[in-house]
Coordinates of C-alpha atoms in Angstrom, one line a residue:
M1073 CA -8.2 -36.5 35.7
V1074 CA -9.2 -32.8 35.8
T1075 CA -9.1 -30.5 32.8
I1076 CA -8.4 -26.8 33.3
K1077 CA -8.9 -24.0 30.8
V1078 CA -5.6 -22.4 29.8
E1079 CA -6.4 -18.9 31.1
N1080 CA -7.9 -20.2 34.3
L1081 CA -4.7 -22.2 35.0
I1082 CA -2.5 -19.2 34.4
N1083 CA -4.6 -17.0 36.6
F1084 CA -4.7 -19.6 39.4
V1085 CA -1.0 -20.4 39.4
S1086 CA -0.2 -16.7 39.2
E1087 CA -2.2 -16.3 42.4
V1088 CA -0.2 -19.0 44.1
F1089 CA 3.0 -17.2 43.4
S1090 CA 1.6 -13.8 44.3
H1091 CA 0.8 -15.3 47.7
S1092 CA 4.4 -16.7 47.9
E1093 CA 6.1 -13.2 47.8
S1094 CA 6.5 -12.8 44.1
S1095 CA 5.5 -9.5 42.5
P1096 CA 2.4 -9.7 40.3
D1097 CA 4.6 -9.5 37.1
E1098 CA 6.8 -12.3 38.3
A1099 CA 3.9 -14.5 39.4
R1100 CA 2.2 -14.2 36.1
R1101 CA 5.5 -14.8 34.2
I1102 CA 6.1 -18.0 36.2
A1103 CA 2.5 -19.2 35.7
T1104 CA 2.6 -18.5 31.9
Y1105 CA 5.8 -20.3 31.3
L1106 CA 4.7 -23.3 33.4
T1107 CA 1.4 -23.5 31.6
T1108 CA 3.1 -23.2 28.3
A1109 CA 5.1 -26.3 29.1
N1110 CA 1.8 -28.2 29.7
L1111 CA 0.4 -26.7 26.5
T1112 CA 3.3 -28.3 24.5
G1113 CA 2.9 -31.6 26.2
H1114 CA 5.9 -31.2 28.5
D1115 CA 3.9 -31.9 31.7
S1116 CA 7.1 -32.7 33.5
H1117 CA 8.1 -29.0 33.3
G1118 CA 4.6 -27.6 33.8
V1119 CA 2.4 -26.7 36.7
I1120 CA 3.3 -30.0 38.4
R1121 CA 6.3 -27.9 39.5
V1122 CA 4.2 -25.5 41.5
P1123 CA 4.5 -27.4 44.9
V1124 CA 8.2 -27.9 44.2
Y1125 CA 8.9 -24.2 43.5
V1126 CA 7.0 -23.1 46.6
R1127 CA 8.9 -25.6 48.7
W1128 CA 12.2 -24.4 47.3
K1129 CA 11.2 -20.8 48.0
K1130 CA 10.4 -21.7 51.6
M1131 CA 13.8 -23.4 51.9
G1132 CA 15.6 -20.4 50.5
S1133 CA 16.8 -22.2 47.4
I1134 CA 14.9 -19.8 45.2
V1135 CA 14.6 -16.0 45.9
P1136 CA 11.6 -14.1 44.5
N1137 CA 11.9 -10.9 42.5
Q1138 CA 15.7 -11.0 41.8
T1139 CA 17.4 -8.8 39.3
P1140 CA 20.2 -10.7 37.5
E1141 CA 23.7 -9.2 37.5
V1142 CA 25.9 -9.1 34.4
V1143 CA 29.4 -9.9 35.8
V1144 CA 31.2 -10.1 32.4
D1145 CA 30.3 -8.1 29.4
T1146 CA 32.2 -8.1 26.1
P1147 CA 30.9 -7.4 22.6
S1148 CA 30.2 -11.1 22.0
L1149 CA 30.1 -12.7 25.4
A1150 CA 28.4 -12.2 28.7
V1151 CA 28.2 -13.9 32.1
V1152 CA 25.0 -13.4 33.9
D1153 CA 24.5 -14.3 37.6
G1154 CA 20.8 -15.1 38.3
K1155 CA 21.4 -14.8 42.1
F1156 CA 19.1 -17.8 42.6
G1157 CA 16.1 -15.9 41.3
Y1158 CA 13.3 -17.8 39.5
G1159 CA 14.4 -19.1 36.2
Q1160 CA 11.4 -17.6 34.5
T1161 CA 12.6 -14.2 35.7
V1162 CA 16.4 -14.3 35.2
T1163 CA 16.6 -16.4 32.0
P1164 CA 14.7 -14.1 29.7
V1165 CA 17.2 -11.4 30.7
A1166 CA 20.2 -13.6 29.8
V1167 CA 18.6 -14.7 26.5
R1168 CA 17.8 -11.1 25.5
I1169 CA 21.5 -10.2 26.1
G1170 CA 22.5 -13.1 23.9
I1171 CA 20.1 -12.0 21.2
E1172 CA 21.3 -8.3 21.2
K1173 CA 24.9 -9.3 21.1
C1174 CA 24.3 -11.7 18.3
R1175 CA 22.6 -9.1 16.2
K1176 CA 25.6 -6.9 16.5
A1177 CA 28.4 -9.5 16.1
G1178 CA 26.7 -12.4 14.3
L1179 CA 27.8 -14.8 17.1
A1180 CA 27.4 -14.6 20.8
A1181 CA 27.8 -16.7 23.9
V1182 CA 26.1 -16.2 27.3
A1183 CA 26.8 -18.1 30.5
L1184 CA 24.0 -18.0 33.0
R1185 CA 24.8 -19.2 36.5
N1186 CA 23.0 -19.5 39.7
S1187 CA 19.5 -19.5 38.3
G1188 CA 16.4 -21.1 39.8
H1189 CA 14.8 -23.9 37.7
L1190 CA 14.9 -22.8 34.1
G1191 CA 11.7 -24.7 33.2
R1192 CA 11.3 -25.9 29.6
I1193 CA 14.6 -25.1 27.8
G1194 CA 12.7 -25.0 24.5
D1195 CA 11.1 -21.7 25.7
W1196 CA 14.5 -20.0 25.4
A1197 CA 15.4 -21.6 22.1
E1198 CA 12.0 -20.4 20.8
M1199 CA 12.7 -16.9 22.1
A1200 CA 15.9 -16.7 20.1
A1201 CA 14.3 -18.3 17.0
A1202 CA 11.6 -15.6 17.1
E1203 CA 14.4 -13.1 16.5
G1204 CA 15.7 -15.2 13.6
L1205 CA 18.6 -16.7 15.5
V1206 CA 19.9 -20.3 15.9
S1207 CA 20.7 -21.2 19.5
I1208 CA 22.4 -24.1 21.3
H1209 CA 22.0 -24.6 25.0
F1210 CA 23.9 -26.8 27.5
V1211 CA 22.3 -27.0 30.9
T1212 CA 23.0 -28.6 34.3
A1213 CA 21.4 -28.5 37.7
A1214 CA 23.9 -28.1 40.6
G1215 CA 22.9 -30.1 43.7
S1216 CA 20.5 -32.3 41.7
L1217 CA 22.0 -35.7 41.6
L1218 CA 19.6 -37.9 39.7
V1219 CA 21.2 -39.9 36.9
A1220 CA 23.6 -42.8 36.9
P1221 CA 26.3 -42.6 34.3
Y1222 CA 26.6 -45.5 31.8
G1223 CA 27.8 -48.6 33.5
G1224 CA 27.0 -47.4 37.0
V1225 CA 24.0 -47.5 39.5
E1226 CA 24.8 -44.4 41.6
K1227 CA 23.5 -40.9 41.0
R1228 CA 26.3 -38.8 39.6
L1229 CA 24.7 -36.6 37.0
S1230 CA 21.8 -34.2 36.8
T1231 CA 19.3 -34.8 33.9
A1232 CA 21.5 -32.3 32.0
P1233 CA 19.2 -30.9 29.3
Y1234 CA 20.5 -30.1 25.8
C1235 CA 18.5 -27.9 23.4
V1236 CA 18.9 -26.5 19.8
G1237 CA 16.6 -24.0 18.2
I1238 CA 16.5 -23.3 14.4
P1239 CA 14.3 -20.5 13.0
R1240 CA 12.2 -20.8 9.9
Q1241 CA 10.8 -18.1 7.7
G1242 CA 7.0 -17.9 8.2
Q1243 CA 6.9 -21.2 10.1
D1244 CA 7.3 -22.5 13.6
P1245 CA 11.0 -23.1 14.5
I1246 CA 12.6 -26.5 14.7
V1247 CA 13.4 -27.1 18.4
L1248 CA 15.2 -30.1 19.7
D1249 CA 14.9 -30.2 23.5
F1250 CA 15.6 -33.2 25.7
A1251 CA 17.1 -34.4 29.0
T1252 CA 20.2 -36.6 28.5
S1253 CA 18.5 -39.2 30.8
V1254 CA 16.0 -41.7 29.6
V1255 CA 13.4 -39.5 31.2
A1256 CA 13.5 -36.1 32.8
E1257 CA 13.0 -36.1 36.6
G1258 CA 9.8 -34.3 36.0
K1259 CA 8.4 -37.3 34.2
C1260 CA 9.2 -39.4 37.2
L1261 CA 7.3 -36.8 39.2
V1262 CA 4.3 -37.0 36.8
A1263 CA 4.3 -40.8 37.0
S1264 CA 4.4 -40.7 40.8
R1265 CA 1.3 -38.5 40.7
G1266 CA -0.8 -40.8 38.6
G1267 CA 0.3 -39.5 35.2
K1268 CA 1.9 -41.2 32.3
K1269 CA 3.9 -44.3 33.3
L1270 CA 7.7 -44.4 32.8
P1271 CA 9.2 -46.4 30.0
A1272 CA 10.5 -49.9 30.9
G1273 CA 13.9 -49.8 32.4
A1274 CA 14.0 -46.0 32.8
L1275 CA 15.4 -46.4 36.3
V1276 CA 18.1 -48.5 37.9
D1277 CA 18.2 -49.7 41.5
A1278 CA 21.2 -50.0 43.7
D1279 CA 21.6 -53.7 42.9
G1280 CA 21.5 -53.0 39.1
T1281 CA 17.9 -54.1 38.6
L1282 CA 16.1 -52.1 35.9
S1283 CA 12.8 -50.6 36.9
E1284 CA 10.0 -48.1 36.0
D1285 CA 8.7 -47.7 39.6
P1286 CA 9.1 -44.0 40.8
H1287 CA 9.7 -45.4 44.3
V1288 CA 13.1 -46.4 43.1
L1289 CA 13.9 -42.7 42.8
Y1290 CA 11.8 -41.2 45.6
G1291 CA 11.5 -43.9 48.2
A1292 CA 8.2 -43.9 50.1
Y1293 CA 5.7 -41.2 49.5
T1294 CA 2.0 -40.4 49.9
P1295 CA -0.2 -39.6 46.9
D1296 CA -0.2 -35.8 47.3
G1297 CA 2.8 -35.4 49.5
P1298 CA 6.3 -34.2 48.5
R1299 CA 8.8 -36.2 46.4
D1300 CA 12.4 -36.2 47.5
H1301 CA 14.9 -37.9 45.1
T1302 CA 17.5 -38.2 47.8
K1303 CA 15.3 -40.7 49.6
G1304 CA 15.3 -43.4 46.9
T1305 CA 17.8 -46.2 46.5
G1306 CA 18.2 -45.9 42.7
A1307 CA 18.7 -43.5 39.9
I1308 CA 17.4 -42.5 36.5
R1309 CA 19.4 -44.0 33.6
A1310 CA 21.3 -42.0 31.0
F1311 CA 19.7 -42.4 27.5
G1312 CA 21.6 -44.1 24.6
D1313 CA 24.1 -45.9 26.8
H1314 CA 27.6 -44.2 26.6
K1315 CA 26.4 -41.6 24.1
G1316 CA 23.8 -40.0 26.4
S1317 CA 26.0 -40.4 29.4
G1318 CA 28.8 -38.6 27.5
L1319 CA 26.6 -35.8 26.4
A1320 CA 25.3 -35.3 30.0
F1321 CA 28.9 -35.2 31.1
I1322 CA 29.6 -32.4 28.6
C1323 CA 26.5 -30.5 29.8
E1324 CA 27.8 -30.7 33.4
L1325 CA 31.2 -29.3 32.3
L1326 CA 29.8 -26.5 30.0
G1327 CA 26.6 -25.6 31.8
G1328 CA 28.0 -26.2 35.3
A1329 CA 31.7 -25.9 35.6
L1330 CA 32.3 -23.2 32.8
T1331 CA 29.4 -21.0 33.9
G1332 CA 30.4 -21.0 37.5
T1333 CA 27.3 -22.7 38.7
G1334 CA 29.3 -25.9 39.3
A1335 CA 28.8 -29.4 38.0
T1336 CA 26.3 -31.1 40.1
S1337 CA 27.2 -32.4 43.6
S1338 CA 25.2 -33.5 46.6
D1339 CA 26.6 -30.6 48.7
R1340 CA 25.7 -27.8 46.3
R1341 CA 22.7 -25.4 46.6
F1342 CA 20.2 -26.2 43.8
A1343 CA 20.7 -24.0 40.8
N1344 CA 20.6 -24.3 37.0
G1345 CA 23.5 -23.2 34.9
M1346 CA 23.2 -22.7 31.1
M1347 CA 25.9 -22.1 28.5
A1348 CA 24.1 -20.8 25.4
F1349 CA 25.5 -19.9 22.0
Y1350 CA 23.6 -17.7 19.5
I1351 CA 24.2 -17.6 15.7
D1352 CA 22.7 -15.2 13.1
P1353 CA 22.1 -17.2 9.9
K1354 CA 21.9 -14.0 7.9
V1355 CA 25.6 -13.4 8.6
I1356 CA 26.7 -16.9 7.5
D1357 CA 24.1 -17.5 4.8
T1358 CA 25.0 -14.8 2.3
S1359 CA 23.4 -16.7 -0.6
N1360 CA 20.0 -17.2 1.2
F1361 CA 20.3 -21.0 1.0
F1362 CA 19.6 -22.0 4.6
D1363 CA 15.8 -21.7 4.9
G1364 CA 15.1 -23.4 1.6
E1365 CA 17.4 -26.3 2.4
I1366 CA 15.7 -26.7 5.8
T1367 CA 12.4 -27.0 3.9
R1368 CA 13.8 -29.5 1.4
Y1369 CA 15.4 -31.7 4.1
T1370 CA 12.5 -31.5 6.5
D1371 CA 10.1 -32.7 3.8
F1372 CA 12.5 -35.4 2.8
I1373 CA 12.6 -36.7 6.4
R1374 CA 8.8 -36.5 6.8
A1375 CA 8.3 -38.4 3.6
T1376 CA 10.1 -41.5 5.0
K1377 CA 7.9 -44.6 4.9
P1378 CA 6.9 -45.2 8.6
I1379 CA 7.4 -48.5 10.4
A1380 CA 4.3 -50.6 11.4
G1381 CA 2.3 -49.0 14.1
T1382 CA 3.6 -45.5 13.4
D1383 CA 1.4 -43.0 11.5
S1384 CA 4.2 -40.8 10.2
V1385 CA 7.9 -39.8 10.7
L1386 CA 8.2 -36.6 12.7
V1387 CA 10.8 -33.9 13.1
P1388 CA 11.6 -32.1 16.3
G1389 CA 8.7 -29.8 17.3
D1390 CA 6.0 -31.7 15.5
P1391 CA 4.5 -33.4 18.7
E1392 CA 4.6 -30.1 20.6
R1393 CA 2.7 -28.3 17.8
K1394 CA 0.0 -30.9 17.7
T1395 CA -0.4 -30.9 21.5
R1396 CA -0.4 -27.1 21.8
A1397 CA -3.3 -26.9 19.3
E1398 CA -5.3 -29.6 21.1
R1399 CA -4.8 -28.3 24.6
T1400 CA -5.4 -24.7 23.6
R1401 CA -8.7 -25.8 22.3
N1402 CA -9.8 -28.3 24.9
G1403 CA -7.9 -27.3 28.1
I1404 CA -5.0 -28.9 30.0
P1405 CA -5.5 -32.3 31.5
L1406 CA -4.0 -32.9 35.0
P1407 CA -4.0 -36.1 37.0
D1408 CA -6.1 -35.9 40.1
D1409 CA -3.0 -36.4 42.3
T1410 CA -1.2 -33.5 40.5
W1411 CA -4.2 -31.2 40.9
A1412 CA -4.6 -32.1 44.6
A1413 CA -0.9 -31.3 45.3
I1414 CA -1.2 -27.9 43.6
V1415 CA -4.4 -27.1 45.5
N1416 CA -2.8 -28.1 48.8
T1417 CA 0.1 -25.8 48.0
A1418 CA -2.4 -23.0 47.1
R1419 CA -4.2 -23.4 50.4
D1420 CA -0.9 -23.5 52.3
V1421 CA 0.1 -20.1 50.9
G1422 CA -3.3 -18.5 51.5
V1423 CA -5.2 -18.7 48.2
S1424 CA -8.9 -18.6 48.9
E1425 CA -11.3 -21.4 48.3
T1426 CA -13.2 -19.2 45.9
S1427 CA -10.1 -18.9 43.7
I1428 CA -9.6 -22.7 43.8
Q1429 CA -13.2 -23.3 42.7
R1430 CA -13.0 -20.6 40.0
A1431 CA -10.0 -22.4 38.4
T1432 CA -12.0 -25.4 37.5
E1433 CA -15.0 -23.5 36.1

């Protein structure tokens, strides 16, 4: 395990993307969002993605320095085409449009299509919450067949994230952000690179055998080599049996079919689609009841007597706040295999050995 200071990691990852044809602003934006994911404990959506992003860029799946296009624009609704730009570049534009429309109308919807990997969806909920807005996000990844629907063993769904953000006055927002699979694909990637192991039965093989071995998803791989989910014989399982599978199906239809990205299919170019809804509580909550009731109910939940082996009952966002504080103070831990893969990618795009050494100082 290697531990990297936050600013060092941002600077280093920024240099990787600067050497991979992104502008300095885009490179730093990507690096900051990826590092923030690690800060919150979402290592699956953090800097482990650097080799993947660079590989996608070389394949032409992601296009650097894109300017998204607004193809539908009404007072309360917009459709934004990301033109396969980095999600960290095009998504803030789409979210900002949703925020501005919601401020004027009290309610807004924005369909984002053809975006590169969106990263941690919670970032976009936090962006809206910082402006005092509730947001709901349905996401899919076209071309990313990873998950078996309930009762099946073949890949038919993406990990189809779902996210809700709720602002709080003077406090961090409540953010619920999860893949509709037992684990996100990035967590399989982390496990395959020497990180946290998968939960028992997170994967299912072609014969119906439950497994937590990443080889089921990726097939054969070397420690610091690429991972290709099309090479494995199995799939990730949907969480919660028919409930998670059903929610994933809805994410495919709203985030994929409705946005124009397309529900996932093996013959589609990789792209994220996100259908997001924004609500201004001030318009609904004329009696100023909402925030106080959030406080009352949150305290009520946290006061629940915990089961044996659990310190306390948490609400969405509690683990992220704790991890963010710890890693901001102590640095971001990365498994050796993960760091080796990032360093190999950096060398491949021309980052100097001096910069590589500086990152670990």
